[in-house]
């Protein structure tokens, strides 16, 4: 998989970095990202990718490699995160957006004895866990439309309100009962989407508090044949998360060297790009 994906990742990062140059650094941001992606693709620490002997299987590589201390410092800088966002946007744009999007969270647990001060306990996959969570909106393209990485205890519906502000276009967005929230229905409506989510308490009345008109519309749709048919498409996000974790170089459980929220975000973003490159490669092979 490494031999097949690395040339695509290399050229993607080089293209993104061509118009993103700094005047006060020895290593440009795209060199930092190339080294980081080489480590992420092989599920190795960044210091491993700083050793030229570990690049013997590839021809495309930086002419000079930064030291591990330089990488540690540069990966915390805003310019590196900005270039990572550009890379994500470039590979996302290779796919076609659809009218149906799905939203969900994926737990990224760490060990219970971890000393990470930013990891928190929250709801994981059917049980309590400690760590972080990837919140993402997928819409048929190789990378999510938008995503966040937060500690595990962050409320899914409140993070979803943030995500809605970054969506464009319109259509239907599908979520589970965690997203049955009037503020979220309003945020989705403002972005041009009708949120479809089952009621958290389907037998309860509507009460006398504010009800989003988009929530009332959702309740009506979920009782219709059309609405139920659309909602069945939500399983696509389960396949998206499943594909993200089911290949060598994918998003496996967080390794011991990936701790603190900023590092977890960078690692997760790299894995999303690697997965997107795999998806586009498979599409080209089957075309």
PDB file of N, CA and C in Angstrom, residues 236-287:
ATOM      1  N   UNK A 236     -24.070   4.850   5.128  1.00  0.00           N
ATOM      2  CA  UNK A 236     -22.873   5.183   4.355  1.00  0.00           C
ATOM      3  C   UNK A 236     -21.758   5.708   5.248  1.00  0.00           C
ATOM      4  N   UNK A 237     -22.106   6.441   6.309  1.00  0.00           N
ATOM      5  CA  UNK A 237     -21.060   6.983   7.168  1.00  0.00           C
ATOM      6  C   UNK A 237     -20.399   5.877   7.984  1.00  0.00           C
ATOM      7  N   UNK A 238     -21.155   4.815   8.290  1.00  0.00           N
ATOM      8  CA  UNK A 238     -20.549   3.677   8.970  1.00  0.00           C
ATOM      9  C   UNK A 238     -19.528   2.999   8.068  1.00  0.00           C
ATOM     10  N   UNK A 239     -19.862   2.919   6.769  1.00  0.00           N
ATOM     11  CA  UNK A 239     -18.899   2.362   5.823  1.00  0.00           C
ATOM     12  C   UNK A 239     -17.692   3.287   5.675  1.00  0.00           C
ATOM     13  N   UNK A 240     -17.932   4.600   5.714  1.00  0.00           N
ATOM     14  CA  UNK A 240     -16.823   5.556   5.579  1.00  0.00           C
ATOM     15  C   UNK A 240     -15.855   5.416   6.742  1.00  0.00           C
ATOM     16  N   UNK A 241     -16.382   5.354   7.976  1.00  0.00           N
ATOM     17  CA  UNK A 241     -15.517   5.181   9.137  1.00  0.00           C
ATOM     18  C   UNK A 241     -14.861   3.804   9.122  1.00  0.00           C
ATOM     19  N   UNK A 242     -15.606   2.790   8.659  1.00  0.00           N
ATOM     20  CA  UNK A 242     -15.038   1.455   8.581  1.00  0.00           C
ATOM     21  C   UNK A 242     -13.879   1.392   7.601  1.00  0.00           C
ATOM     22  N   UNK A 243     -14.057   2.023   6.422  1.00  0.00           N
ATOM     23  CA  UNK A 243     -12.983   2.053   5.438  1.00  0.00           C
ATOM     24  C   UNK A 243     -11.768   2.811   5.927  1.00  0.00           C
ATOM     25  N   UNK A 244     -11.990   3.837   6.726  1.00  0.00           N
ATOM     26  CA  UNK A 244     -10.893   4.641   7.259  1.00  0.00           C
ATOM     27  C   UNK A 244      -9.954   3.823   8.137  1.00  0.00           C
ATOM     28  N   UNK A 245     -10.460   2.764   8.732  1.00  0.00           N
ATOM     29  CA  UNK A 245      -9.671   1.995   9.702  1.00  0.00           C
ATOM     30  C   UNK A 245      -9.274   0.608   9.209  1.00  0.00           C
ATOM     31  N   UNK A 246      -9.637   0.230   7.987  1.00  0.00           N
ATOM     32  CA  UNK A 246      -9.528  -1.168   7.581  1.00  0.00           C
ATOM     33  C   UNK A 246      -8.381  -1.465   6.621  1.00  0.00           C
ATOM     34  N   UNK A 247      -7.345  -0.635   6.590  1.00  0.00           N
ATOM     35  CA  UNK A 247      -6.208  -0.914   5.710  1.00  0.00           C
ATOM     36  C   UNK A 247      -4.922  -0.473   6.395  1.00  0.00           C
ATOM     37  N   UNK A 248      -3.818  -1.042   5.943  1.00  0.00           N
ATOM     38  CA  UNK A 248      -2.533  -0.655   6.497  1.00  0.00           C
ATOM     39  C   UNK A 248      -2.235   0.802   6.224  1.00  0.00           C
ATOM     40  N   UNK A 249      -1.980   1.573   7.257  1.00  0.00           N
ATOM     41  CA  UNK A 249      -1.794   3.013   7.114  1.00  0.00           C
ATOM     42  C   UNK A 249      -3.034   3.804   7.434  1.00  0.00           C
ATOM     43  N   UNK A 250      -4.148   3.106   7.747  1.00  0.00           N
ATOM     44  CA  UNK A 250      -5.391   3.780   8.098  1.00  0.00           C
ATOM     45  C   UNK A 250      -5.395   4.239   9.546  1.00  0.00           C
ATOM     46  N   UNK A 251      -6.546   4.733   9.978  1.00  0.00           N
ATOM     47  CA  UNK A 251      -6.666   5.299  11.324  1.00  0.00           C
ATOM     48  C   UNK A 251      -6.900   4.179  12.329  1.00  0.00           C
ATOM     49  N   UNK A 252      -5.843   3.559  12.770  1.00  0.00           N
ATOM     50  CA  UNK A 252      -5.926   2.545  13.820  1.00  0.00           C
ATOM     51  C   UNK A 252      -5.993   3.255  15.173  1.00  0.00           C
ATOM     52  N   UNK A 253      -6.148   2.511  16.287  1.00  0.00           N
ATOM     53  CA  UNK A 253      -6.143   3.175  17.598  1.00  0.00           C
ATOM     54  C   UNK A 253      -4.918   4.062  17.776  1.00  0.00           C
ATOM     55  N   UNK A 254      -5.086   5.179  18.457  1.00  0.00           N
ATOM     56  CA  UNK A 254      -4.005   6.150  18.589  1.00  0.00           C
ATOM     57  C   UNK A 254      -2.766   5.500  19.201  1.00  0.00           C
ATOM     58  N   UNK A 255      -1.619   5.609  18.528  1.00  0.00           N
ATOM     59  CA  UNK A 255      -0.390   5.047  19.094  1.00  0.00           C
ATOM     60  C   UNK A 255       0.089   5.858  20.294  1.00  0.00           C
ATOM     61  N   UNK A 256       1.035   5.304  21.016  1.00  0.00           N
ATOM     62  CA  UNK A 256       1.475   5.913  22.277  1.00  0.00           C
ATOM     63  C   UNK A 256       2.104   7.283  22.084  1.00  0.00           C
ATOM     64  N   UNK A 257       2.651   7.562  20.887  1.00  0.00           N
ATOM     65  CA  UNK A 257       3.325   8.844  20.677  1.00  0.00           C
ATOM     66  C   UNK A 257       2.386   9.942  20.175  1.00  0.00           C
ATOM     67  N   UNK A 258       1.102   9.640  20.027  1.00  0.00           N
ATOM     68  CA  UNK A 258       0.133  10.651  19.578  1.00  0.00           C
ATOM     69  C   UNK A 258      -0.743  11.034  20.767  1.00  0.00           C
ATOM     70  N   UNK A 259      -0.380  12.093  21.432  1.00  0.00           N
ATOM     71  CA  UNK A 259      -1.109  12.592  22.586  1.00  0.00           C
ATOM     72  C   UNK A 259      -1.218  14.111  22.494  1.00  0.00           C
ATOM     73  N   UNK A 260      -2.150  14.693  23.230  1.00  0.00           N
ATOM     74  CA  UNK A 260      -2.500  16.110  23.222  1.00  0.00           C
ATOM     75  C   UNK A 260      -3.331  16.415  21.972  1.00  0.00           C
ATOM     76  N   UNK A 261      -4.289  17.305  22.140  1.00  0.00           N
ATOM     77  CA  UNK A 261      -5.301  17.516  21.106  1.00  0.00           C
ATOM     78  C   UNK A 261      -4.709  17.975  19.777  1.00  0.00           C
ATOM     79  N   UNK A 262      -3.715  18.865  19.801  1.00  0.00           N
ATOM     80  CA  UNK A 262      -3.163  19.348  18.535  1.00  0.00           C
ATOM     81  C   UNK A 262      -2.463  18.236  17.770  1.00  0.00           C
ATOM     82  N   UNK A 263      -1.766  17.341  18.460  1.00  0.00           N
ATOM     83  CA  UNK A 263      -1.095  16.223  17.792  1.00  0.00           C
ATOM     84  C   UNK A 263      -2.112  15.209  17.279  1.00  0.00           C
ATOM     85  N   UNK A 264      -3.162  14.968  18.070  1.00  0.00           N
ATOM     86  CA  UNK A 264      -4.200  14.038  17.625  1.00  0.00           C
ATOM     87  C   UNK A 264      -4.886  14.579  16.378  1.00  0.00           C
ATOM     88  N   UNK A 265      -5.121  15.901  16.329  1.00  0.00           N
ATOM     89  CA  UNK A 265      -5.739  16.493  15.135  1.00  0.00           C
ATOM     90  C   UNK A 265      -4.850  16.298  13.911  1.00  0.00           C
ATOM     91  N   UNK A 266      -3.553  16.582  14.039  1.00  0.00           N
ATOM     92  CA  UNK A 266      -2.639  16.438  12.911  1.00  0.00           C
ATOM     93  C   UNK A 266      -2.581  14.988  12.437  1.00  0.00           C
ATOM     94  N   UNK A 267      -2.483  14.057  13.365  1.00  0.00           N
ATOM     95  CA  UNK A 267      -2.406  12.631  13.019  1.00  0.00           C
ATOM     96  C   UNK A 267      -3.696  12.186  12.319  1.00  0.00           C
ATOM     97  N   UNK A 268      -4.832  12.605  12.857  1.00  0.00           N
ATOM     98  CA  UNK A 268      -6.119  12.228  12.269  1.00  0.00           C
ATOM     99  C   UNK A 268      -6.284  12.836  10.883  1.00  0.00           C
ATOM    100  N   UNK A 269      -5.900  14.097  10.716  1.00  0.00           N
ATOM    101  CA  UNK A 269      -5.999  14.742   9.410  1.00  0.00           C
ATOM    102  C   UNK A 269      -5.141  14.012   8.377  1.00  0.00           C
ATOM    103  N   UNK A 270      -3.936  13.616   8.777  1.00  0.00           N
ATOM    104  CA  UNK A 270      -3.068  12.877   7.859  1.00  0.00           C
ATOM    105  C   UNK A 270      -3.714  11.552   7.460  1.00  0.00           C
ATOM    106  N   UNK A 271      -4.312  10.856   8.420  1.00  0.00           N
ATOM    107  CA  UNK A 271      -4.957   9.575   8.114  1.00  0.00           C
ATOM    108  C   UNK A 271      -6.164   9.772   7.193  1.00  0.00           C
ATOM    109  N   UNK A 272      -6.883  10.870   7.354  1.00  0.00           N
ATOM    110  CA  UNK A 272      -8.008  11.155   6.454  1.00  0.00           C
ATOM    111  C   UNK A 272      -7.519  11.381   5.024  1.00  0.00           C
ATOM    112  N   UNK A 273      -6.393  12.068   4.872  1.00  0.00           N
ATOM    113  CA  UNK A 273      -5.838  12.310   3.541  1.00  0.00           C
ATOM    114  C   UNK A 273      -5.335  11.003   2.932  1.00  0.00           C
ATOM    115  N   UNK A 274      -4.650  10.189   3.736  1.00  0.00           N
ATOM    116  CA  UNK A 274      -4.165   8.887   3.242  1.00  0.00           C
ATOM    117  C   UNK A 274      -5.337   8.024   2.790  1.00  0.00           C
ATOM    118  N   UNK A 275      -6.396   8.021   3.572  1.00  0.00           N
ATOM    119  CA  UNK A 275      -7.584   7.246   3.211  1.00  0.00           C
ATOM    120  C   UNK A 275      -8.216   7.792   1.930  1.00  0.00           C
ATOM    121  N   UNK A 276      -8.257   9.110   1.780  1.00  0.00           N
ATOM    122  CA  UNK A 276      -8.822   9.715   0.573  1.00  0.00           C
ATOM    123  C   UNK A 276      -8.004   9.339  -0.655  1.00  0.00           C
ATOM    124  N   UNK A 277      -6.680   9.308  -0.509  1.00  0.00           N
ATOM    125  CA  UNK A 277      -5.828   8.892  -1.628  1.00  0.00           C
ATOM    126  C   UNK A 277      -6.100   7.439  -2.000  1.00  0.00           C
ATOM    127  N   UNK A 278      -6.339   6.596  -0.996  1.00  0.00           N
ATOM    128  CA  UNK A 278      -6.678   5.187  -1.252  1.00  0.00           C
ATOM    129  C   UNK A 278      -8.002   5.082  -1.999  1.00  0.00           C
ATOM    130  N   UNK A 279      -8.999   5.872  -1.583  1.00  0.00           N
ATOM    131  CA  UNK A 279     -10.314   5.842  -2.243  1.00  0.00           C
ATOM    132  C   UNK A 279     -10.196   6.256  -3.696  1.00  0.00           C
ATOM    133  N   UNK A 280      -9.471   7.338  -3.969  1.00  0.00           N
ATOM    134  CA  UNK A 280      -9.332   7.815  -5.344  1.00  0.00           C
ATOM    135  C   UNK A 280      -8.543   6.820  -6.188  1.00  0.00           C
ATOM    136  N   UNK A 281      -7.550   6.168  -5.591  1.00  0.00           N
ATOM    137  CA  UNK A 281      -6.802   5.136  -6.321  1.00  0.00           C
ATOM    138  C   UNK A 281      -7.728   3.993  -6.704  1.00  0.00           C
ATOM    139  N   UNK A 282      -8.564   3.539  -5.773  1.00  0.00           N
ATOM    140  CA  UNK A 282      -9.462   2.435  -6.063  1.00  0.00           C
ATOM    141  C   UNK A 282     -10.478   2.809  -7.149  1.00  0.00           C
ATOM    142  N   UNK A 283     -10.935   4.058  -7.127  1.00  0.00           N
ATOM    143  CA  UNK A 283     -11.871   4.500  -8.163  1.00  0.00           C
ATOM    144  C   UNK A 283     -11.222   4.496  -9.534  1.00  0.00           C
ATOM    145  N   UNK A 284      -9.954   4.901  -9.604  1.00  0.00           N
ATOM    146  CA  UNK A 284      -9.261   4.905 -10.889  1.00  0.00           C
ATOM    147  C   UNK A 284      -9.060   3.472 -11.399  1.00  0.00           C
ATOM    148  N   UNK A 285      -8.799   2.548 -10.477  1.00  0.00           N
ATOM    149  CA  UNK A 285      -8.571   1.150 -10.879  1.00  0.00           C
ATOM    150  C   UNK A 285      -9.841   0.492 -11.390  1.00  0.00           C
ATOM    151  N   UNK A 286     -10.994   0.915 -10.856  1.00  0.00           N
ATOM    152  CA  UNK A 286     -12.257   0.295 -11.248  1.00  0.00           C
ATOM    153  C   UNK A 286     -12.956   1.045 -12.374  1.00  0.00           C
ATOM    154  N   UNK A 287     -12.419   2.220 -12.757  1.00  0.00           N
ATOM    155  CA  UNK A 287     -13.061   3.009 -13.824  1.00  0.00           C
ATOM    156  C   UNK A 287     -12.915   2.306 -15.179  1.00  0.00           C
TER     157      UNK A 287
END
